[in-house]
Coordinates of C-alpha atoms in Angstrom, one line a residue:
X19 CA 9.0 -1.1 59.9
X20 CA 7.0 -3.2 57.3
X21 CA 6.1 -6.5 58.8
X22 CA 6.6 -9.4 56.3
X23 CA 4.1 -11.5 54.9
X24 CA 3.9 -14.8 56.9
X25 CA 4.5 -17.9 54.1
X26 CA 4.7 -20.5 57.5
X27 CA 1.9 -21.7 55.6
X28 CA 3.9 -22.4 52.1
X29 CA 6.2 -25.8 51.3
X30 CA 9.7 -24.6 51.3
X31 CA 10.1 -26.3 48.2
X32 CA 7.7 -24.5 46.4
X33 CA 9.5 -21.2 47.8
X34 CA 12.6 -22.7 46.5
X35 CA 11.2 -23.8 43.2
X36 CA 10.1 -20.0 42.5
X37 CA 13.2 -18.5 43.4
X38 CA 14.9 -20.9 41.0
X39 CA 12.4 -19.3 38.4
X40 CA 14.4 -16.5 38.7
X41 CA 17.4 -17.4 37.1
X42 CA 15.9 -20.2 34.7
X43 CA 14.2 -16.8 33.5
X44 CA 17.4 -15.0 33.6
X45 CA 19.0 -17.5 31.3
X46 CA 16.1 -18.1 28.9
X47 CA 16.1 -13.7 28.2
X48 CA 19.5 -13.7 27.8
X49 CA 19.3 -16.7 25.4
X50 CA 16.6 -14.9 23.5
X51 CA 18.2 -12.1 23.2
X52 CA 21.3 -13.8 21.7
X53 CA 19.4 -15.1 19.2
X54 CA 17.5 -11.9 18.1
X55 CA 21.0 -10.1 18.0
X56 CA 21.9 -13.5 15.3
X57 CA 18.6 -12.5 13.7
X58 CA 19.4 -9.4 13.4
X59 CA 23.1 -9.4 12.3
X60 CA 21.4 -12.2 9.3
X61 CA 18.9 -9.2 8.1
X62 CA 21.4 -6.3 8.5
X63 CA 19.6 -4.6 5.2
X64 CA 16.6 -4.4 6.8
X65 CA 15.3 -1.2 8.2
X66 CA 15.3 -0.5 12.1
X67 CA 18.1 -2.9 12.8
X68 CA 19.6 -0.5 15.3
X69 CA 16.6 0.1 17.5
X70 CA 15.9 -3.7 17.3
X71 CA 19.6 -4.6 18.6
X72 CA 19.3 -2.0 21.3
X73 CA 15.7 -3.0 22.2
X74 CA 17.4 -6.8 22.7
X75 CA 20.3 -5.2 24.4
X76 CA 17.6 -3.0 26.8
X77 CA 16.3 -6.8 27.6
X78 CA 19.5 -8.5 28.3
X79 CA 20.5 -5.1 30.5
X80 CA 17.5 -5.8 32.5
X81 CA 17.6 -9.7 33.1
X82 CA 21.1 -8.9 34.0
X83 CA 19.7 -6.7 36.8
X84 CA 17.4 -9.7 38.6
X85 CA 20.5 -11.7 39.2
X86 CA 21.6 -9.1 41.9
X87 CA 18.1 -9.7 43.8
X88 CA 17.7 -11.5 46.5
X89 CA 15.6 -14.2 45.1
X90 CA 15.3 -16.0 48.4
X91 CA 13.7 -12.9 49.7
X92 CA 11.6 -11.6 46.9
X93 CA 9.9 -15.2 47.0
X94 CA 9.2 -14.5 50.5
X95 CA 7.6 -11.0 50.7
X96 CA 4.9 -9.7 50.4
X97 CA 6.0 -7.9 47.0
X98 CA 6.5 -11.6 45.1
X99 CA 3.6 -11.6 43.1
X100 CA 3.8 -7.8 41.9
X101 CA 7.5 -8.6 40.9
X102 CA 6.5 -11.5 38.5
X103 CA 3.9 -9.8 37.2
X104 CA 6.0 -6.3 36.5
X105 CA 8.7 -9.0 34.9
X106 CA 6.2 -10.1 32.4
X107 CA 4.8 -7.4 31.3
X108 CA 7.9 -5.9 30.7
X109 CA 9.5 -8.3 28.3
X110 CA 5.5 -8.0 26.7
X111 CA 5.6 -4.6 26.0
X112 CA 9.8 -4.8 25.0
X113 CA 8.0 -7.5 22.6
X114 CA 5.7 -5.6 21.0
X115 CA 8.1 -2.6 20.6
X116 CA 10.7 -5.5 19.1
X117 CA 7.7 -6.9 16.6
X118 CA 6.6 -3.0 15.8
X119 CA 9.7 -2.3 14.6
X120 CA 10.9 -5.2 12.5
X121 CA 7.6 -5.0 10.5
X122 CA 4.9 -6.5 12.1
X123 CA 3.2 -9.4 13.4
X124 CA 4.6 -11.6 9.6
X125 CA 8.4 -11.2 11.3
X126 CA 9.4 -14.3 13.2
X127 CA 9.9 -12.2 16.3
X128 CA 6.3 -12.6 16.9
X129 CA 7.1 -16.0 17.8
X130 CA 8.3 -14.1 21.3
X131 CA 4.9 -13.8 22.5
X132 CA 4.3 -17.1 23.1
X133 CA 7.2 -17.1 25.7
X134 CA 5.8 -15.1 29.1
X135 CA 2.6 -17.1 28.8
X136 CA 4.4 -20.5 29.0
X137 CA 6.8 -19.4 31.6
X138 CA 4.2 -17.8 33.7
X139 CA 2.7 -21.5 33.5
X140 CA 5.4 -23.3 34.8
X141 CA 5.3 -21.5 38.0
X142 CA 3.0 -18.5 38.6
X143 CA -0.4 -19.2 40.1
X144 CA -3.7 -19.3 38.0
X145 CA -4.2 -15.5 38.5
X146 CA -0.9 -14.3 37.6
X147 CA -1.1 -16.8 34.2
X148 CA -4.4 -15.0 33.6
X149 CA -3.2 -11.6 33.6
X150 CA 0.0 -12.3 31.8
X151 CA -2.1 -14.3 29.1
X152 CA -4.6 -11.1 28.9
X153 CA -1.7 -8.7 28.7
X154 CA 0.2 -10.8 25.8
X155 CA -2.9 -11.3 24.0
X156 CA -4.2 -8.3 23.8
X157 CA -0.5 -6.5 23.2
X158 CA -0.1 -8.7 20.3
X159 CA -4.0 -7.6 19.0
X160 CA -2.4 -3.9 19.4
X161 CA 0.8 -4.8 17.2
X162 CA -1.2 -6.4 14.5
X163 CA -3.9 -4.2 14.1
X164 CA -1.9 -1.2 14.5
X165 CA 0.4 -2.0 11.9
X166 CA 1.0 -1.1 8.6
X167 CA -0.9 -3.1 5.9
X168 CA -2.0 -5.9 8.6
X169 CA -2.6 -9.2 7.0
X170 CA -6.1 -10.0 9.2
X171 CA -6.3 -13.8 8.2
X172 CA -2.5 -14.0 9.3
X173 CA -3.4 -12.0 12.5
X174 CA -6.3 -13.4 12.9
X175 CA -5.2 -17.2 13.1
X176 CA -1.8 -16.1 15.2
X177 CA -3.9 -14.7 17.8
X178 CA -6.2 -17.9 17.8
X179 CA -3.2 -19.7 18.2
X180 CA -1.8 -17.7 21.3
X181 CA -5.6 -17.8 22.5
X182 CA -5.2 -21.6 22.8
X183 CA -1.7 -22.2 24.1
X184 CA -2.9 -19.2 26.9
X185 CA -6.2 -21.6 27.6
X186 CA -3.7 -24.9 27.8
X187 CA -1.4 -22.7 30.2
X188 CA -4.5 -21.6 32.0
X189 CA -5.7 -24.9 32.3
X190 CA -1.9 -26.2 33.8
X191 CA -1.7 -23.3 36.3
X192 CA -5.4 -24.2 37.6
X193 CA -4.0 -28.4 38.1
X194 CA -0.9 -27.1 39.4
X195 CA -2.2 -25.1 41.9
X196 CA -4.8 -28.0 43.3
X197 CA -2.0 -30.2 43.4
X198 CA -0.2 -28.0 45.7
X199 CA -3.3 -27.5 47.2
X200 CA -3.3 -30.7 48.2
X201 CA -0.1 -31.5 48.9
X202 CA 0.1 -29.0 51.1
X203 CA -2.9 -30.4 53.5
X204 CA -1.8 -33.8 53.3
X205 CA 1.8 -32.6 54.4
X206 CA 0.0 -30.6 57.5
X207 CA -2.3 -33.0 58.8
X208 CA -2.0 -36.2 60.7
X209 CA -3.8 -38.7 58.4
X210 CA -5.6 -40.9 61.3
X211 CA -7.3 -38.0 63.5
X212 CA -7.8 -35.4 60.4
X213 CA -6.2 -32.5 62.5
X214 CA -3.3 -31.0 62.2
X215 CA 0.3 -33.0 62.1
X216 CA 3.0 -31.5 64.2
X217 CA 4.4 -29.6 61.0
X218 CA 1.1 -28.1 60.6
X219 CA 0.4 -27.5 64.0
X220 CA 3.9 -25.6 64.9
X221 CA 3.1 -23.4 61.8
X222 CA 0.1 -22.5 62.6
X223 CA 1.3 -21.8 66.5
X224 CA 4.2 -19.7 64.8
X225 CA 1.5 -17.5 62.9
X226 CA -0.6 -17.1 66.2
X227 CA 2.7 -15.8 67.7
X228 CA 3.8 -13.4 65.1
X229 CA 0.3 -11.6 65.2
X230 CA 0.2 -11.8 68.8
X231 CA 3.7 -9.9 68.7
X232 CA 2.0 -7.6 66.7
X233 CA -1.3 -6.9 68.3
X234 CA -0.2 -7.3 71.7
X235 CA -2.6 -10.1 72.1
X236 CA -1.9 -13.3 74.6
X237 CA -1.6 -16.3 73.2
X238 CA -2.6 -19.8 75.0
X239 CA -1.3 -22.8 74.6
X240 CA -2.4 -26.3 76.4
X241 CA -0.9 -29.5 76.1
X242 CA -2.4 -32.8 76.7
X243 CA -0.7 -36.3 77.0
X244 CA -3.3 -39.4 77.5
X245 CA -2.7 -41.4 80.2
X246 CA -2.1 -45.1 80.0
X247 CA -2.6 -45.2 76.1
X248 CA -0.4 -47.5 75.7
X249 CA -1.9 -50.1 78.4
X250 CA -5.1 -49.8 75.5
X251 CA -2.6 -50.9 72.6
X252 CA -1.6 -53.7 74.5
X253 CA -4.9 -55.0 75.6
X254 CA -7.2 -54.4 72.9
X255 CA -4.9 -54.0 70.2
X256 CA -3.9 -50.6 67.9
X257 CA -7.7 -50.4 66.3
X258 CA -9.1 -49.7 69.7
X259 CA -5.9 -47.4 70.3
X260 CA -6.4 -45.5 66.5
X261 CA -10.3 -45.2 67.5
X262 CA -9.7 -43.5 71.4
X263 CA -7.2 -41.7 68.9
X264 CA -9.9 -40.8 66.5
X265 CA -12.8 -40.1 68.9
X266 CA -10.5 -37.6 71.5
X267 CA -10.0 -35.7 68.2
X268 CA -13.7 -35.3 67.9
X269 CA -13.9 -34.5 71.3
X270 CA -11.2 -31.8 71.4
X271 CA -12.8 -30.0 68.3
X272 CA -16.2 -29.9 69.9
X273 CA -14.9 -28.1 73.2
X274 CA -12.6 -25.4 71.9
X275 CA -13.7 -22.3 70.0
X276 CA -13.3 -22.6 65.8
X277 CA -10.5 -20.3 66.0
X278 CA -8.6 -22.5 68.2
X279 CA -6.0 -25.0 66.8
X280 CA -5.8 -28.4 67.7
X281 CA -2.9 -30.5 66.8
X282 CA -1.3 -33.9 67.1
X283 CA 2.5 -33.6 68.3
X284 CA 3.2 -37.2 68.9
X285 CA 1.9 -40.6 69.1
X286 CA -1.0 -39.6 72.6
X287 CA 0.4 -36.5 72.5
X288 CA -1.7 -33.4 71.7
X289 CA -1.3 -29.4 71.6
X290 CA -4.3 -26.7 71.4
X291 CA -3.0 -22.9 70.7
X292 CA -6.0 -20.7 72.1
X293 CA -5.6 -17.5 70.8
X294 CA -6.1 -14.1 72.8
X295 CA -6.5 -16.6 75.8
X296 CA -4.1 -15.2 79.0
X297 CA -3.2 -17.5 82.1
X298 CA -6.7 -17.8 83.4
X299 CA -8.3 -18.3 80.2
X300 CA -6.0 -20.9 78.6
X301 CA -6.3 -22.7 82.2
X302 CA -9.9 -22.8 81.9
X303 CA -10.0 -24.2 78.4
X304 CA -7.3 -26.9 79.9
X305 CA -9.9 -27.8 82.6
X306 CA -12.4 -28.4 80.2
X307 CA -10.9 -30.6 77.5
X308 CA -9.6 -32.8 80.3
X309 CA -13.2 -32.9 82.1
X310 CA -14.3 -34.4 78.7
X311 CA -12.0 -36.6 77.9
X312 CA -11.9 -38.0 81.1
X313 CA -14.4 -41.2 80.7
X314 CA -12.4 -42.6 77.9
X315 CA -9.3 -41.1 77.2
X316 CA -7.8 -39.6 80.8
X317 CA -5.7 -37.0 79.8
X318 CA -2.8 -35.1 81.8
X319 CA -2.6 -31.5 81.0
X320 CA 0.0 -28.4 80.8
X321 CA -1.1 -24.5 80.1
X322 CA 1.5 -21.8 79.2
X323 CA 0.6 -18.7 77.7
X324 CA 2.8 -16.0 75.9
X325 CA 4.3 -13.6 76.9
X326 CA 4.2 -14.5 80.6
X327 CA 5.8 -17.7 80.2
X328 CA 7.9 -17.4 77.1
X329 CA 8.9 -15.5 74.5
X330 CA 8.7 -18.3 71.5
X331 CA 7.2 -21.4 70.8
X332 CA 9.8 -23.5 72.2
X333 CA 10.2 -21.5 75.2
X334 CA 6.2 -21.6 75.4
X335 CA 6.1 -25.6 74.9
X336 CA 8.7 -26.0 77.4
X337 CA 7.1 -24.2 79.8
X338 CA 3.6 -26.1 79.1
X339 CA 5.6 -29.8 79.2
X340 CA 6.5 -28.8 83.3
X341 CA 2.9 -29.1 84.2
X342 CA 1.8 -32.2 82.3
X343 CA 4.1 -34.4 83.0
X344 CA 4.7 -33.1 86.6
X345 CA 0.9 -34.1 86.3
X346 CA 2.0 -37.1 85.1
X347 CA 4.2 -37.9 87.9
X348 CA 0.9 -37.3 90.4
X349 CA 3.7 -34.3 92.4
X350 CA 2.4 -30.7 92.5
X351 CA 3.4 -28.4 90.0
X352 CA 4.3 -25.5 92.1
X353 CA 7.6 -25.1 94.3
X354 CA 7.4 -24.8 97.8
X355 CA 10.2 -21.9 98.3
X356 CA 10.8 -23.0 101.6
X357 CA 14.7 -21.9 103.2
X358 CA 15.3 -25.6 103.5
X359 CA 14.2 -26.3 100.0
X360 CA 16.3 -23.0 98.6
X361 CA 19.4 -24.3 100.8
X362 CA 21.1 -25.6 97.7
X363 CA 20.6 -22.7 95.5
X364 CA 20.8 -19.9 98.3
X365 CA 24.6 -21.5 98.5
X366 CA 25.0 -20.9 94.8
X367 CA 23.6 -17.1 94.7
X368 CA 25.9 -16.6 98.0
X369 CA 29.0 -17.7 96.3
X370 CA 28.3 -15.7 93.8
X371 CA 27.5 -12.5 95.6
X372 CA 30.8 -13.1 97.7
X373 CA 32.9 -13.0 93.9
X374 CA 31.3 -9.8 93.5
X375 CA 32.6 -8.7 96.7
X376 CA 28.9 -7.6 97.2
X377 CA 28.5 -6.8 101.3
X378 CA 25.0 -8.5 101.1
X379 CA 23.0 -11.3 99.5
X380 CA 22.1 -9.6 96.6
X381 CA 20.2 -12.1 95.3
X382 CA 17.6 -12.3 98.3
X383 CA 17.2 -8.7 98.2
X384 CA 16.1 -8.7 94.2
X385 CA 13.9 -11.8 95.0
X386 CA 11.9 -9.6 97.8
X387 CA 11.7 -7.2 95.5
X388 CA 10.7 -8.8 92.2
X389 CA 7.9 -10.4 94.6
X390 CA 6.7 -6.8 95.3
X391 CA 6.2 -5.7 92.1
X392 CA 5.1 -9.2 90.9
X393 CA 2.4 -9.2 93.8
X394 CA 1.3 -5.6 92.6
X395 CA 0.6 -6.8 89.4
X396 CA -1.4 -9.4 90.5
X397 CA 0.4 -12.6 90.1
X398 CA -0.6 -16.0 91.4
X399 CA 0.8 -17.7 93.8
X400 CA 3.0 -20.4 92.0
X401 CA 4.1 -17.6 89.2
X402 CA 5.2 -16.2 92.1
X403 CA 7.3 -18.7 93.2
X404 CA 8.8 -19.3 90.3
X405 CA 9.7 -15.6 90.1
X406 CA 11.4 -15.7 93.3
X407 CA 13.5 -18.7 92.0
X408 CA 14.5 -16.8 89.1
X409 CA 15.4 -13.8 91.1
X410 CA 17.8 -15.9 93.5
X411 CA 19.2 -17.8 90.6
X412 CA 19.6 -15.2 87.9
X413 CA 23.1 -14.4 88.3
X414 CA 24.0 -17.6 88.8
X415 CA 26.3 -17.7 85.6
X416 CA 28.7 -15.5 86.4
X417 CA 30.5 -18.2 88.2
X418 CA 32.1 -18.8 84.8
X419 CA 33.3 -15.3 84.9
X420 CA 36.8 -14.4 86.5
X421 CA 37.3 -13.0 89.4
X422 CA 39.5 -10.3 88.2
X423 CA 36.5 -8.9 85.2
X424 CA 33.9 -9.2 88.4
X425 CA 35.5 -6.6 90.8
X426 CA 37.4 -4.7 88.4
X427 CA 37.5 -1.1 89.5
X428 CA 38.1 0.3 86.0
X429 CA 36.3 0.2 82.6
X430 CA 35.5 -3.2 80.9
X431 CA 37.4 -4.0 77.8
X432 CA 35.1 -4.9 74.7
X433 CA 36.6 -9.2 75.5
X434 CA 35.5 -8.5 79.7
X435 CA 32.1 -7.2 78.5
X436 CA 31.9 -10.1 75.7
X437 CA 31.8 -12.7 78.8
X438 CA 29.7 -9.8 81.0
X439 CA 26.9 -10.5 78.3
X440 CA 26.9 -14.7 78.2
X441 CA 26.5 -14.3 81.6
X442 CA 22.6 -14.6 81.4
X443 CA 23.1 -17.3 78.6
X444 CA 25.2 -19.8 80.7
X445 CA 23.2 -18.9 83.8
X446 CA 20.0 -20.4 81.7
X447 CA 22.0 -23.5 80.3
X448 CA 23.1 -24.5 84.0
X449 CA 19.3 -24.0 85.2
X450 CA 17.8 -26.2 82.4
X451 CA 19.6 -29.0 84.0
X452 CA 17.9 -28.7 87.0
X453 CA 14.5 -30.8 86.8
X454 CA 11.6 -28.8 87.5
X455 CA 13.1 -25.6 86.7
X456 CA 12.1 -25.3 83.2
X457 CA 9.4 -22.6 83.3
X458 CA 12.5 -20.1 84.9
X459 CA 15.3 -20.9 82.2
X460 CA 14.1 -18.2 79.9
X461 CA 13.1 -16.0 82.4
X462 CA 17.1 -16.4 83.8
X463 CA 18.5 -15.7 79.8
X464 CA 16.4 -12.8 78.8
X465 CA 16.6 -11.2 82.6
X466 CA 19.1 -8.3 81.4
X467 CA 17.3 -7.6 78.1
X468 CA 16.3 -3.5 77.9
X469 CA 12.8 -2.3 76.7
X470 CA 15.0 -0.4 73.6
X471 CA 16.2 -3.7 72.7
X472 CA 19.7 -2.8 73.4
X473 CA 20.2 -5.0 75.9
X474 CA 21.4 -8.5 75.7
X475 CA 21.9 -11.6 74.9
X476 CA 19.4 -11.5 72.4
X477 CA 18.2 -8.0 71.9
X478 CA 14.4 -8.2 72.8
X479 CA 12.8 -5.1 72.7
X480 CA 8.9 -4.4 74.6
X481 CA 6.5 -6.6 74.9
X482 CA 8.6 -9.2 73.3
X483 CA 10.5 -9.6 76.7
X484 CA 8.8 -11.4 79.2
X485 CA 7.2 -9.8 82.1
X486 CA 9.0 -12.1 84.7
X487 CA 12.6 -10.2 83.2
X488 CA 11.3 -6.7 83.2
X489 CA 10.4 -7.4 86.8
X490 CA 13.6 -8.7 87.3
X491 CA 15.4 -6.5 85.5
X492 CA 14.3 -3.7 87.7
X493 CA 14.8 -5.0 90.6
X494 CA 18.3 -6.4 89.6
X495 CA 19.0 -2.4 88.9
X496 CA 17.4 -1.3 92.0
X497 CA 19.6 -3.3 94.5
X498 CA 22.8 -2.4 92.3
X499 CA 22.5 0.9 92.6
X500 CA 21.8 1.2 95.8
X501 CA 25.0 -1.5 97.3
X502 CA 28.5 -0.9 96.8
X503 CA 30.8 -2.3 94.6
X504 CA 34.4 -2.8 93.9
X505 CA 34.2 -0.3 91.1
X506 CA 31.8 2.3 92.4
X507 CA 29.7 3.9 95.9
X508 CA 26.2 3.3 96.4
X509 CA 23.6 5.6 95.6
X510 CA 20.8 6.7 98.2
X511 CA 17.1 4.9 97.8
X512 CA 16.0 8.7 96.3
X513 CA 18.9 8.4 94.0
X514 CA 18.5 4.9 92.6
X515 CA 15.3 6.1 92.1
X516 CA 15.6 9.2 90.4
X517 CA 17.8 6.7 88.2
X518 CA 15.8 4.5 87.3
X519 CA 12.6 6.8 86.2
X520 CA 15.6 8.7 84.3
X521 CA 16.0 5.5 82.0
X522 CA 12.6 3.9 82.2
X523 CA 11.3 3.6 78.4
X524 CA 14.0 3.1 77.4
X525 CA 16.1 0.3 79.7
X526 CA 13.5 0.0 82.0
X527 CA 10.2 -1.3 82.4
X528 CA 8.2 2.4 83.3
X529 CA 5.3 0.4 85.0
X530 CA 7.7 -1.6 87.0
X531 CA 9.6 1.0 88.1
X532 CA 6.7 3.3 89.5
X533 CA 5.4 -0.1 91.6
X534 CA 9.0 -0.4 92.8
X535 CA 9.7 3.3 93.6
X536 CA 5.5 3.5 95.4
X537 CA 7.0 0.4 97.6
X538 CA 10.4 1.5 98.5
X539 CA 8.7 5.1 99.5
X540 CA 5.9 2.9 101.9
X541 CA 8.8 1.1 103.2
X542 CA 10.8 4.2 104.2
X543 CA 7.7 5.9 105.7
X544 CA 7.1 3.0 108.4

C-alpha cells in the first residue's frame, strides 16, 4: 500500500486554498470555452470552425472531469504537483491546436496563452510557474513559426510580451512562496525561546511517529515541567522568568542530538521527541537535560517511548505526563502491587469473573501469565507492574455488559457482539479515572486487538499495537481456553496450545505465544 506524503508540515489553509484552485480553474475553462464557441458561431465562414468548436468542446469535457476528483485529496498526495502540471500543459497544447487551426498566432485565440501562466501564478510554486511558463512560451514559438506565412515582427513582439508577463508571474510565485515561507515558521515556533510552538512541535512529533510506524524504529519522548517558575515571576518579575525561559532553551539544544526536537508545550512546560531512542535510551537523555538544568532552572521530568507505552501521540504524552508530575508530587512513580494495595481492584476483576460464571479468578491467572512472558522479554520492574495492573483490570468493562450476552450458551447476535467489542473501550474510560493509572488505559482499550488487524475496537494491525496488549492478549486467550465457560468445555494445556500456534500471525503475537507455550511446558515438567 502506497504510504502518503506527510504535509503535517503545510498550513491547512494553503491546502485549502489549492483545492479551491480546482474549481476556480474549472470555472474559468468552462468560461473560456463559452466564449470561443461565441467566437466561433461570429466567424462561422471561416475555415476549421468544426475542429475549433470540438477542440473547445474536448476542453469543457475535460474540466468537467476534475470536478469529480477529490480535490481535498489530490492537494494532499504525493501526486499534487504532477496533477497541476499535467492540467496545464494540457489546456497549452489544446491551445496551440485551437490557434493552429483558426489561422495562426494573428487570431485572437492567441490571447489564451497568456491564461495557464497567470493561473499557475496565483497558486502553483515557483517551479511549477517555471515549467508552465517554459511550456507556453515555447508552444506558442512552435505555433508561430510553424505556421503559414508567419508575420515575425507580430510573433516576435507577442512572444516578448508572454516573455514578460511569465517573468512578472515568476517573480509573484518566488514572493509568494517566501511569504509562506515565513508564515509558516512564525506559525511553528514560540517567538520568546526560538523553538518550536506546540503546533510546530506536535507536527513534527506526528512525522517522527508516522516514520517510526514505517521503519519499525522507537520513538522517545521526554517531558519536562520547571519547577517553581512561577515563584521566579513573582519575585524578580517576567524578564527574569522570559530569560530562565530563554536560557533552558539554549540549554536543551546543546544536550540533545540535532535530530532531536525540542518544543515548548506551555507556559514552563517543555517536550523533546528523541528519535530511534527506546526506554533506556529516552531515559537517559531525560537524566541528562535535567542534570543541566538543574542549577537554574530545576526541572521535573517524564519519558515515554512508542510503541511500548502508546500507540499515538496522545497516548504517548499521557503516558510521559504520569512520571513528571508524579515527580512533581515528590511520590514514586511505580505501583507497589501489593494484595492490600490491589484489594480494591481484585474486588472489581472478581465481580467480574463471577458474571462470567468463570470457576476461577481469571484475571489473576492472565496477570501471572502476562508477567511470564513480560519477564522473558526483559521488562523492568515497574513496566511490569503496570502490566500486571492491566492484566487484573482488562476486563473490567464488561460490567456494563448483561448478564444474559455474558453466559449465553448459544451464538452472539451481531447487537450482543456490538456491546462484546466496547467492552475494551469502556473498560479504558473507567481506568482513566483512576489517578495514577494513565500509562495502563491504552494498554486496557487496545488489549483484544489481532496482529491481522481484525480485531477490535480500533483495528490495529503489527507493530502498531502495543506490546503490553499482545502480551495480554495471549495470555487473555491462554486462560480462556483452557477454563470452562457457560457456552463451551475447556480445552487441555496441549490443546490451548496447539490453538494458539494455529492462529499466531495472524491473531496472535507468534513470539508471545512460543514464551507462553516454553513456560506452561516447564511448569508441567516440575
Amino acid at each position: 500500500m502506497a504510504q502518503q506524503p506527510d504535509t503535517s508540515g503545510e498550513d491547512f489553509s494553503e491546502l485549502r486554498s489549492r483545492a479551491e484552485s480546482i474549481g476556480a480553474g474549472v470555472r474559468l475553462t468552462l468560461a473560456l470555452c463559452t466564449a470561443g464557441w461565441l467566437y466561433v458561431a461570429a466567424t462561422w465562414d471561416q475555415p476549421n470552425r468544426k475542429l475549433i468548436a470540438s477542440l473547445f468542446g474536448i476542453g469543457a469535457i475535460v474540466a468537467l472531469l476534475f470536478v469529480l476528483i477529490p480535490h481535498e485529496r489530490v492537494v494532499r498526495s504525493r501526486w499534487r504537483e504532477p496533477f497541476f502540471l499535467l492540467w496545464s500543459a494540457t489546456n497549452i497544447a489544446l491551445t496551440a491546436v485551437v490557434v493552429s487551426a483558426d489561422g495562426g498566432t494573428t487570431t485572437p485565440l492567441a490571447l489564451l496563452f497568456f491564461v495557464p501562466v497567470v493561473f499557475a501564478a496565483l497558486s502553483y510554486p515557483l517551479v511549477s510557474v517555471v515549467v508552465i511558463s517554459a511550456l507556453d512560451y515555447i508552444a506558442y514559438v512552435a505555433v508561430g513559426v510553424g505556421g503559414d506565412h508567419p508575420d515575425p515582427a507580430y510573433v516576435g513582439f507577442f512572444a516578448f510580451s508572454l516573455a514578460c508577463v511569465a517573468v512578472l508571474c515568476g517573480w509573484h510565485a518566488r514572493n509568494q512562496d517566501r511569504r509562506r515561507a515565513a508564515l509558516s515558521r512564525v506559525s511553528r515556533a514560540d517567538p520568546l525561546t526560538g523553538c518550536l510552538n506546540r503546533r510546530g512541535f506536535e507536527e513534527r512529533f506526528d512525522s517522527e511517529l508516522n516514520r517510526a510506524q514505517r521503519t519499525g524504529l522507537p520513538v522517545g519522548l521526554v517531558t519536562l515541567d520547571l519547577d517553581h517558575f512561577k515563584e521566579i515571576n513573582d519575585a524578580r518579575g517576567h524578564a527574569a522568568g522570559d530569560d530562565v525561559l530563554r536560557w533552558a532553551v539554549d540549554v536543551m539544544n546543546d544536550v540533545v542530538r540535532p535530530m532531536d526536537v525540542v518544543g515548548r508545550i506551555g507556559g514552563d512546560e517543555f517536550a523533546v521527541v528523541v528519535p530511534g531512542a527506546g526506554p533506556d535510551d529516552s531515559m537517559a537523555v531525560a537524566k541528562r537535560l535535567q542534570a543541566a538544568l538543574v542549577d537554574r532552572a530545576p526541572a521535573s521530568i517524564g519519558v515515554a517511548c512508542f510503541p511500548t507505552d502508546g500507540a499515538d501521540r496522545d497516548e504517548l504524552q499521557r503516558a510521559a505526563d504520569v512520571g513528571l508530575y508524579a515527580g512533581k508530587r515528590e511520590r514514586p512513580t511505580k505501583l507497589t502491587l501489593t494484595a492490600k494495595e490491589l484489594s480494591w481492584a481484585t474486588t472489581l476483576a472478581r465481580a467480574v469473573d463471577e458474571r462470567m460464571a468463570v470457576q476461577h479468578e481469571h484475571s489473576w491467572k492472565v496477570a501471572e501469565y502476562c508477567v511470564t512472558i513480560a519477564e522473558e522479554l526483559g521488562w523492568s520492574e515497574r513496566d511490569l507492574e503496570f502490566l500486571q495492573m492491566a492484566a487484573i483490570l482488562h476486563d473490567v468493562g464488561k460490567v456494563s455488559i448483561p448478564d444474559h450476552i455474558l453466559r449465553k450458551r448459544d451464538p452472539l447476535t451481531e447487537k450482543e457482539w456490538e456491546a462484546i467489542r466496547l467492552n475494551p473501550v469502556r473498560g479504558a474510560e473507567m481506568v482513566s479515572r483512576i489517578q495514577g493509572l494513565e500509562t495502563i488505559v491504552p494498554w486496557v482499550r487496545h488489549s483484544h486487538e489481532r496482529v491481522d488487524g481484525h480485531g477490535y475496537p480500533d483495528g490495529l494491525s503489527a507493530d502498531a499495537i502495543p506490546p503490553a496488549c499482545r502480551i495480554l492478549h495471549v495470555a487473555d486467550a491462554f486462560d480462556a481456553i483452557t477454563s470452562g465457560r457457560p457456552y463451551r468445555r475447556a480445552m487441555s494445556t496441549e490443546q490451548a496450545i496447539e490453538e494458539l500456534r494455529r492462529h499466531a500471525g495472524t491473531q496472535f503475537d507468534p513470539e508471545c505465544v512460543e514464551i507462553l507455550a516454553r513456560a506452561v511446558a516447564v511448569e508441567e515438567v516440575a
